[in-house]
Structures are given as structure tokens and as C-alpha cells.
mmCIF file of C-alpha atoms and ligand atoms in Angstrom:
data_model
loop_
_atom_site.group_PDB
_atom_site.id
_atom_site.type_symbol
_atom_site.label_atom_id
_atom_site.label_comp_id
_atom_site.label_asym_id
_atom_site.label_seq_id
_atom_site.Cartn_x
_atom_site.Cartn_y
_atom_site.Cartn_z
ATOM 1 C CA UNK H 1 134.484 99.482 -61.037
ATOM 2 C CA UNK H 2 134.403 100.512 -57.391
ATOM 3 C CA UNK H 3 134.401 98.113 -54.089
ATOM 4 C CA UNK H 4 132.914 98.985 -50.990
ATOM 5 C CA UNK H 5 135.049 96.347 -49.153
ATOM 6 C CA UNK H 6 133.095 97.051 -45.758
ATOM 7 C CA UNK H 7 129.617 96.277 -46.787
ATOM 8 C CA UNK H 8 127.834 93.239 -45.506
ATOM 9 C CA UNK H 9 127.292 90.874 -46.184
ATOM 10 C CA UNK H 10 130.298 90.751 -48.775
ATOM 11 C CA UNK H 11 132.153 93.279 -50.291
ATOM 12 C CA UNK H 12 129.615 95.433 -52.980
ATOM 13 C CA UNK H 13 131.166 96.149 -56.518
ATOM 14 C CA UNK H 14 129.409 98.996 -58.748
ATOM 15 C CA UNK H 15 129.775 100.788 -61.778
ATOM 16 C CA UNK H 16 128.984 104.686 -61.060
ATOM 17 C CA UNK H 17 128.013 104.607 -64.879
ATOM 18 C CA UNK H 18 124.970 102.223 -64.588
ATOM 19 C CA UNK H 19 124.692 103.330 -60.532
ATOM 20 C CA UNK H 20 121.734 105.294 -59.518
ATOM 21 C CA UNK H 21 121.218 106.912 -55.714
ATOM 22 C CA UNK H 22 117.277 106.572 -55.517
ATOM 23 C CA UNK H 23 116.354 108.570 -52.850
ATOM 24 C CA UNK H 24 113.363 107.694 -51.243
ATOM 25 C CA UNK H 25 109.803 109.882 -49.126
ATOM 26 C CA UNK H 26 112.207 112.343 -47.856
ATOM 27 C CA UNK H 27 108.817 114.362 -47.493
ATOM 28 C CA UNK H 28 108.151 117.106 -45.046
ATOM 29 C CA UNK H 29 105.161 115.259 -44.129
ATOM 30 C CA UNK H 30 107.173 112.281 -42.531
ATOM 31 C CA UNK H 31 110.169 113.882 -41.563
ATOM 32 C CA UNK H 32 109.267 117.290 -40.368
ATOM 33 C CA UNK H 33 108.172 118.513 -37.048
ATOM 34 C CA UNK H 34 104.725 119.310 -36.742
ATOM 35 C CA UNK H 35 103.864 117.736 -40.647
ATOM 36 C CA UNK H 36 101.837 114.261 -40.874
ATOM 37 C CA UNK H 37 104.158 111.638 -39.435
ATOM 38 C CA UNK H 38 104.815 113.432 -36.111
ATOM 39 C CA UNK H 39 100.960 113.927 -35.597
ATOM 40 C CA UNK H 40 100.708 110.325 -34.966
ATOM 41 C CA UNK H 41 103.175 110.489 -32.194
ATOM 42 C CA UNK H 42 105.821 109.690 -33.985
ATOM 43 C CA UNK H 43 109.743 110.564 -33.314
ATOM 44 C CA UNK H 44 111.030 112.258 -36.122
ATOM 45 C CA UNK H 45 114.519 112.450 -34.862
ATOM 46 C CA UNK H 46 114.758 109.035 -36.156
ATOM 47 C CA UNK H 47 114.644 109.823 -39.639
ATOM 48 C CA UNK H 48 116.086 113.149 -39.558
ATOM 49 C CA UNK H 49 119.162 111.906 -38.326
ATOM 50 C CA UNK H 50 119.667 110.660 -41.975
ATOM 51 C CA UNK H 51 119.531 114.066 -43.184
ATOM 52 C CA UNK H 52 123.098 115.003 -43.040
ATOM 53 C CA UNK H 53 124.660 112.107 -43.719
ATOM 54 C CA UNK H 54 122.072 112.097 -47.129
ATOM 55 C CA UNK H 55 123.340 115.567 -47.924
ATOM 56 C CA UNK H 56 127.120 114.590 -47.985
ATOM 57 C CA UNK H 57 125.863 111.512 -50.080
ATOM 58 C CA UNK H 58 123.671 113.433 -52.822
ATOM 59 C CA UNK H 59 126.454 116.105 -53.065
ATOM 60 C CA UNK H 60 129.213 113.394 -53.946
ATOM 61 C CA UNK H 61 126.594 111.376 -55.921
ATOM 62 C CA UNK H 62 125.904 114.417 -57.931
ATOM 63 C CA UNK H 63 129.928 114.989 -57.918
ATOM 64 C CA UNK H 64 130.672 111.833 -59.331
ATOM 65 C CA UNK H 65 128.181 112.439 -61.721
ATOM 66 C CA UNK H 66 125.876 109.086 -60.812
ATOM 67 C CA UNK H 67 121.994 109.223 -62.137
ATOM 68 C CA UNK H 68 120.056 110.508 -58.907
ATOM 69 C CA UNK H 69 116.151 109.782 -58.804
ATOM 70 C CA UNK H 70 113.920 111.015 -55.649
ATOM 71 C CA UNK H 71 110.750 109.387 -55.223
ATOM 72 C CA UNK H 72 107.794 111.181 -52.924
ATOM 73 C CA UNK H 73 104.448 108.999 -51.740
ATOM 74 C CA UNK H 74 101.629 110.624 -52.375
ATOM 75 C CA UNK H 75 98.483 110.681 -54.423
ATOM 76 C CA UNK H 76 96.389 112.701 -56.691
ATOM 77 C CA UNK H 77 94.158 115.055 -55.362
ATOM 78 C CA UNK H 78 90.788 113.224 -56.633
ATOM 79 C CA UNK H 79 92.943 109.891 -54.704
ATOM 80 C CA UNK H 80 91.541 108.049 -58.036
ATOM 81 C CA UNK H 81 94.948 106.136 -57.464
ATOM 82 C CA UNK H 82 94.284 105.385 -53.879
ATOM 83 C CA UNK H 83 92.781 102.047 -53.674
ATOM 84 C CA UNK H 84 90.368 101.647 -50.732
ATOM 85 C CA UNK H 85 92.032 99.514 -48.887
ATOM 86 C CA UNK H 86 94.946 101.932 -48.202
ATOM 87 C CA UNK H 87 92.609 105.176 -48.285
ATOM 88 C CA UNK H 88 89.957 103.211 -45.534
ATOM 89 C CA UNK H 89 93.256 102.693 -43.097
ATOM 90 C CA UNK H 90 94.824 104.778 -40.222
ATOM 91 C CA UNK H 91 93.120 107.025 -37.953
ATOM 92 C CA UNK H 92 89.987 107.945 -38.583
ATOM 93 C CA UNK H 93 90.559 112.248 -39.539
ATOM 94 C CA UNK H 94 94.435 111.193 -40.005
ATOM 95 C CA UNK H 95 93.636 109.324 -43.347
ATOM 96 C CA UNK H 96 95.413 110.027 -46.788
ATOM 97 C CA UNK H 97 93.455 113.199 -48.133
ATOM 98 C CA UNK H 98 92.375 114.401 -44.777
ATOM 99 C CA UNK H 99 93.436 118.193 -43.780
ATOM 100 C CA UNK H 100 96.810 117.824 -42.239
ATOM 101 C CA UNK H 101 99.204 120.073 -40.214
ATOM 102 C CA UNK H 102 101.285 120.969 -43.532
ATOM 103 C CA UNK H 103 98.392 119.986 -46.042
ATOM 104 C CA UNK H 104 96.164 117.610 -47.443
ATOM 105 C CA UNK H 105 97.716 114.293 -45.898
ATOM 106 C CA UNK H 106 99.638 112.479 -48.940
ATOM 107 C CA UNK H 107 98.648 114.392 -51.901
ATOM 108 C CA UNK H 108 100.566 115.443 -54.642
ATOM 109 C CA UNK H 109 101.078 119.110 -54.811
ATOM 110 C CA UNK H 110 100.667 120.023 -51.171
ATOM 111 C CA UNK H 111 103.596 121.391 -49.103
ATOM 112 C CA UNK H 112 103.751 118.467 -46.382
ATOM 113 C CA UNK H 113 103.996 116.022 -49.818
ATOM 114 C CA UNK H 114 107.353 117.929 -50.783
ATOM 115 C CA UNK H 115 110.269 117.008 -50.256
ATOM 116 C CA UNK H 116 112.465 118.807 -47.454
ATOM 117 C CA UNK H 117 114.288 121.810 -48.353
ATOM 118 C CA UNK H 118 117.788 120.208 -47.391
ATOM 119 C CA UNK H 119 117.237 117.559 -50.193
ATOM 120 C CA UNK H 120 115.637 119.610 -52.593
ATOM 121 C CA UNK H 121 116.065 117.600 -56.225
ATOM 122 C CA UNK H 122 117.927 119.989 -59.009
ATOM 123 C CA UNK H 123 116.533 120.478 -62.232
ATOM 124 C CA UNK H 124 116.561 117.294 -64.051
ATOM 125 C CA UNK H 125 117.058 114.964 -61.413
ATOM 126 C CA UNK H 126 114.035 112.625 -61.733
ATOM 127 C CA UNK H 127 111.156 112.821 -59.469
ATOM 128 C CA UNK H 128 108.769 109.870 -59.009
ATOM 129 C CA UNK H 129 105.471 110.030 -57.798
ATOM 130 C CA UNK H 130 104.443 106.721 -56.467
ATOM 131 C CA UNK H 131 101.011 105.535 -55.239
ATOM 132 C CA UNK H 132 102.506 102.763 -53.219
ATOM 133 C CA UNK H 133 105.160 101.923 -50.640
ATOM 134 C CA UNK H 134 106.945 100.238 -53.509
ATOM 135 C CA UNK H 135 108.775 102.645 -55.775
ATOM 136 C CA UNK H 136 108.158 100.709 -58.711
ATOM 137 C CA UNK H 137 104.409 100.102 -58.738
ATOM 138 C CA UNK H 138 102.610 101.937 -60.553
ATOM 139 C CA UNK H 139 105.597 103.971 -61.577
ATOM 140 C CA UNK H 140 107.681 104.877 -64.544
ATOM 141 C CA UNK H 141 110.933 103.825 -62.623
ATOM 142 C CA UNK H 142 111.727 100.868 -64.187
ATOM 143 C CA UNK H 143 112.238 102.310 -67.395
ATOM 144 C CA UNK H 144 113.694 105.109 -66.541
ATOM 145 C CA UNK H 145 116.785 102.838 -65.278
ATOM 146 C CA UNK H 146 116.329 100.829 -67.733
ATOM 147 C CA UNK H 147 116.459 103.532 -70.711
ATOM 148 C CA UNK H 148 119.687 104.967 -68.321
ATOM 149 C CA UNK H 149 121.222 101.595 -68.391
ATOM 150 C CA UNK H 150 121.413 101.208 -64.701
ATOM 151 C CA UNK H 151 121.114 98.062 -62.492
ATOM 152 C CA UNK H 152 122.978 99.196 -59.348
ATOM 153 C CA UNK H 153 121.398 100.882 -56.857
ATOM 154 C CA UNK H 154 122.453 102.690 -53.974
ATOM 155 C CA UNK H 155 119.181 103.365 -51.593
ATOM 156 C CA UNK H 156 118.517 106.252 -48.977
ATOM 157 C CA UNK H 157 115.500 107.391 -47.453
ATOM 158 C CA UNK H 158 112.215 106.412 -45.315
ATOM 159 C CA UNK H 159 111.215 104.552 -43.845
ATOM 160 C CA UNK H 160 113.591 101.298 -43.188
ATOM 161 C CA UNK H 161 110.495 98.797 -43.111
ATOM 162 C CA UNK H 162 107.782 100.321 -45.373
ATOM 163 C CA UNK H 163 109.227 102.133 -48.495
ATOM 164 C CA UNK H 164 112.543 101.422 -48.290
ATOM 165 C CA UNK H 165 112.353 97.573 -47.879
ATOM 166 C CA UNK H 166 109.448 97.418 -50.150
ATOM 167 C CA UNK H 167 111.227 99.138 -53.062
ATOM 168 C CA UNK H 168 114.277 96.982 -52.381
ATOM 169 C CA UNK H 169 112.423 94.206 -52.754
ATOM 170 C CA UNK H 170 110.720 95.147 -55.665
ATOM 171 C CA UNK H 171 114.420 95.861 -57.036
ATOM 172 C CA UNK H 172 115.969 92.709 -56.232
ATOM 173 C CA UNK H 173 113.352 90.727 -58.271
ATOM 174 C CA UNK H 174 113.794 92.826 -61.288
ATOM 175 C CA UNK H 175 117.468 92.172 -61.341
ATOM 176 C CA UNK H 176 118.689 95.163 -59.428
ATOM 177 C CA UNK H 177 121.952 95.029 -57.109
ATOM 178 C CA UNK H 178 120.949 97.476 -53.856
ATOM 179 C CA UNK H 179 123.450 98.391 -51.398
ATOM 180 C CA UNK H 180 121.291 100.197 -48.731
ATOM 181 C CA UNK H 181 122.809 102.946 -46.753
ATOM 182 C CA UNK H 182 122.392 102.496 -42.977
ATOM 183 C CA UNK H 183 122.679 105.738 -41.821
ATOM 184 C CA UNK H 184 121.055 107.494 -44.513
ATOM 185 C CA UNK H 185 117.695 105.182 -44.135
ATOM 186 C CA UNK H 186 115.609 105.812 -40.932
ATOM 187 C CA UNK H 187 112.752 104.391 -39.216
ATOM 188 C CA UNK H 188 110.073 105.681 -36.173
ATOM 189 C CA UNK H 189 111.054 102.266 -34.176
ATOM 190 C CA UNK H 190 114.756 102.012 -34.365
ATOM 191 C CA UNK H 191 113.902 98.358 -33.568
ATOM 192 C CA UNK H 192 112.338 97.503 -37.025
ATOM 193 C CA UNK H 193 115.124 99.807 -38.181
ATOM 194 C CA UNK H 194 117.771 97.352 -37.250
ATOM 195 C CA UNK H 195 116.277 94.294 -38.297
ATOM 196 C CA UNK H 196 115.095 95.567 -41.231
ATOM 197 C CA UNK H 197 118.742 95.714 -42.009
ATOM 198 C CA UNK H 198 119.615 92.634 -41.275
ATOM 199 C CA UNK H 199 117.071 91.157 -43.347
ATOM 200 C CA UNK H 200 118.341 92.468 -46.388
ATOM 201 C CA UNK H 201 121.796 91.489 -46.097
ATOM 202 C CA UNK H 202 120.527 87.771 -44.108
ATOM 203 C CA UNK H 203 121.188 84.914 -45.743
ATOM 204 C CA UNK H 204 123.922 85.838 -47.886
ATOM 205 C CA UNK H 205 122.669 88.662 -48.948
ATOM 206 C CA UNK H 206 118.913 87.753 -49.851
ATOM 207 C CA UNK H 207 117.745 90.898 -50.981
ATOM 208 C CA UNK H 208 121.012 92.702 -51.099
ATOM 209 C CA UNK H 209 123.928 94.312 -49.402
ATOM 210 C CA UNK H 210 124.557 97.151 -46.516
ATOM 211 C CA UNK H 211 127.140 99.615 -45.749
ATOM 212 C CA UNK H 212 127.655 103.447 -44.637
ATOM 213 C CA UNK H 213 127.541 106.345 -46.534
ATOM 214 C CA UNK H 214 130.730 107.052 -45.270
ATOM 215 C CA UNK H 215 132.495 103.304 -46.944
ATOM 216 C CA UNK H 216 130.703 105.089 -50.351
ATOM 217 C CA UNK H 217 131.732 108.091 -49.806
ATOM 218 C CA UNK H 218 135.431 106.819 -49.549
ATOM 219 C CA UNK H 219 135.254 105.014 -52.753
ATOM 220 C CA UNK H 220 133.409 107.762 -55.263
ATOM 221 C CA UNK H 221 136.210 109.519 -57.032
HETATM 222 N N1 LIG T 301 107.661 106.261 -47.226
HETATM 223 C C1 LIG T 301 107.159 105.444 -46.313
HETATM 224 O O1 LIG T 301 107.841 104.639 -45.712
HETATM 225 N N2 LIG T 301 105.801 105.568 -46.055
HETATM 226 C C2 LIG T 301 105.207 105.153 -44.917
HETATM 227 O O2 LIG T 301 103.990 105.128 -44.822
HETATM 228 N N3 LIG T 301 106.026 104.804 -43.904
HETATM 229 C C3 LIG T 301 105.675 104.449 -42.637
HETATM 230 O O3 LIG T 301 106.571 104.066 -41.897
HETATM 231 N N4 LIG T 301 104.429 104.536 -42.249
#
């Protein structure tokens, strides 16, 4: 068992046998400029920030020879998976489907729905497409941990408040210990960033614990 004595709100104890790094929407379309995410006027320095810490991260992950699973948002190309009321928000011409700067906006098989190059997923690393913010509905995710034996989780990706805190959520109430990585999850308003945090690891640790990527990287052998 490892301890990651700095994480908050109390120290985090794992298994890298039944410990997974999920790694969540690192997608062109929200981090890259000139894809989806930055057509809306948002900052994408505030997620790609998390991009170098992430790398270090996967590459001892994959070191220490811990299950890693990506997940990408997105839908099919038909969006028979997109139910209305997420296809009829946003911007009217900047909806899921729409043309976007790097492809169809959010649909599976287009370049802006890829992952970025720096993250890129080696064969057999799990990739899950997910219709929802939440990584687990509507997915196989579940029982691919389950089938892997894992219930620790160690999360990374975008964004803080939407997919990140959604699928952590979704984790803690199916029995799921999450340590969230700070640095390697990003947000467009480093406000909801930074409380988004705190939320998890409020109230002794309601829906789990946070560190750095740098107090895992010091334990991983
Ligand atoms: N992956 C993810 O968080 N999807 C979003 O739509 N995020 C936003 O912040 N909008």
C-alpha cells in the first residue's frame, strides 16, 4: 500500500494493483487553440496548464504499471445518444453536431473529438466514449474496473466543475476512493476551479480526497 501523506483532507492510502488513473476530455476540442472550447471565448491556458504535469503522471502511471483509462465526450454522428435537452443548449450554430473549427462539434470520430497528441492513449489502454459529463453513464466503465478489480481512483482531466466533478461523484456513490489531482485537472474560470476542489475534499472528505501529482509522483515506485 502507498500513502500520499499530503493530500487533503487526510492522508490517501492506495493499492497501485486495484488503482486506476482515469483520465478525463483531454480533447483537442476543449483544450486546443482555435478547436470548440476556445470559440466560445474561452481561455485555454487554463486547462493546458495540466498538460505537463499529466504527462509526467501518465508516464509514471504507465511505469508503475497502474490500469490507465481515458475517457473523450462526444457523440455519435446520427447524435441518437444526444438527448434534446443537451443537443437544444449552447449557442445557437455552436451546438453539439454543428461544423466546428476542428470538426463536427462533439462527435465521435472527428479530429477536434480526439484526444491531444501529448496524451495520446497506447494500444490497450481503454478508451471510453461517454454521452454525458459523467463518465459512468451510459458507459461500460463500471465494469471495466470492476472486471480489473479496481476501486481507487486517481482523476486528471477537464473540466474541474463539469466532467471531472460529475464523474467523481458518480464514483464516490459506487464505492470508489478518488484522489483528484489539482494540477492535472483544469477549468475556464479558475474560480469554479478552486472551489470545485474544495468541495470534494469539504466536509471530511465528502466526495473524496486532493493532492498534487507531484505527492503521487513521490510515492509510485
Ligand atoms: N469534459 C467536460 O468538462 N465537458 C464540458 O462540457 N465542460 C465544460 O466546462 N463545458
Amino acid at each position: 500500500m502507498l500513502t500520499v501523506a499530503a493530500a487533503r483532507p487526510i492522508p490517501y492510502t492506495f493499492d497501485p494493483a486495484t488503482t486506476a488513473l482515469l483520465v478525463i476530455d483531454m480533447q483537442r476540442d476543449f483544450l486546443e487553440p482555435g478547436g470548440f472550447g476556445e470559440s466560445l471565448g474561452n481561455d485555454v491556458g487554463q486547462l493546458r496548464r495540466t498538460i505537463a504535469p499529466l504527462t509526467r503522471l501518465l508516464a509514471a502511471a504507465r511505469a508503475a504499471g497502474l490500469t490507465v483509462v481515458h475517457t473523450r465526450e462526444g457523440h455519435l454522428p446520427d447524435l441518437s445518444d444526444c438527448p434534446p435537452a443537451k443537443l437544444n443548449r449552447g449557442l445557437p450554430s455552436k451546438r453539439i453536431g454543428d461544423p466546428g473549427p476542428k470538426g463536427r462539434i462533439l462527435v465521435r470520430g472527428e479530429y477536434g473529438h480526439d484526444i491531444v497528441d501529448e496524451l495520446a492513449p497506447l494500444p490497450g489502454e481503454p478508451v471510453v466514449d461517454k454521452p454525458g459529463k459523467g463518465a459512468f453513464h451510459a458507459t461500460g466503465l463500471d465494469a471495466l474496473l470492476t472486471e480489473r478489480t479496481i476501486h481507487s481512483l486517481l482523476v486528471t482531466g477537464v473540466t474541474t466543475e463539469v466532467c471531472v466533478h460529475t464523474t467523481v461523484r458518480e464514483a464516490n456513490d459506487r464505492g470508489y476512493e478518488c484522489l483528484v489531482l489539482a494540477d492535472c485537472v483544469g477549468s475556464y474560470f479558475p474560480e469554479f476551479h478552486r472551489v470545485g476542489l474544495d468541495m470534494i475534499a469539504a466536509q471530511g472528505g465528502i466526495f473524496g480526497w486532493v493532492a498534487d501529482s507531484t505527492d503521487v509522483l513521490a510515492v509510485l515506485p
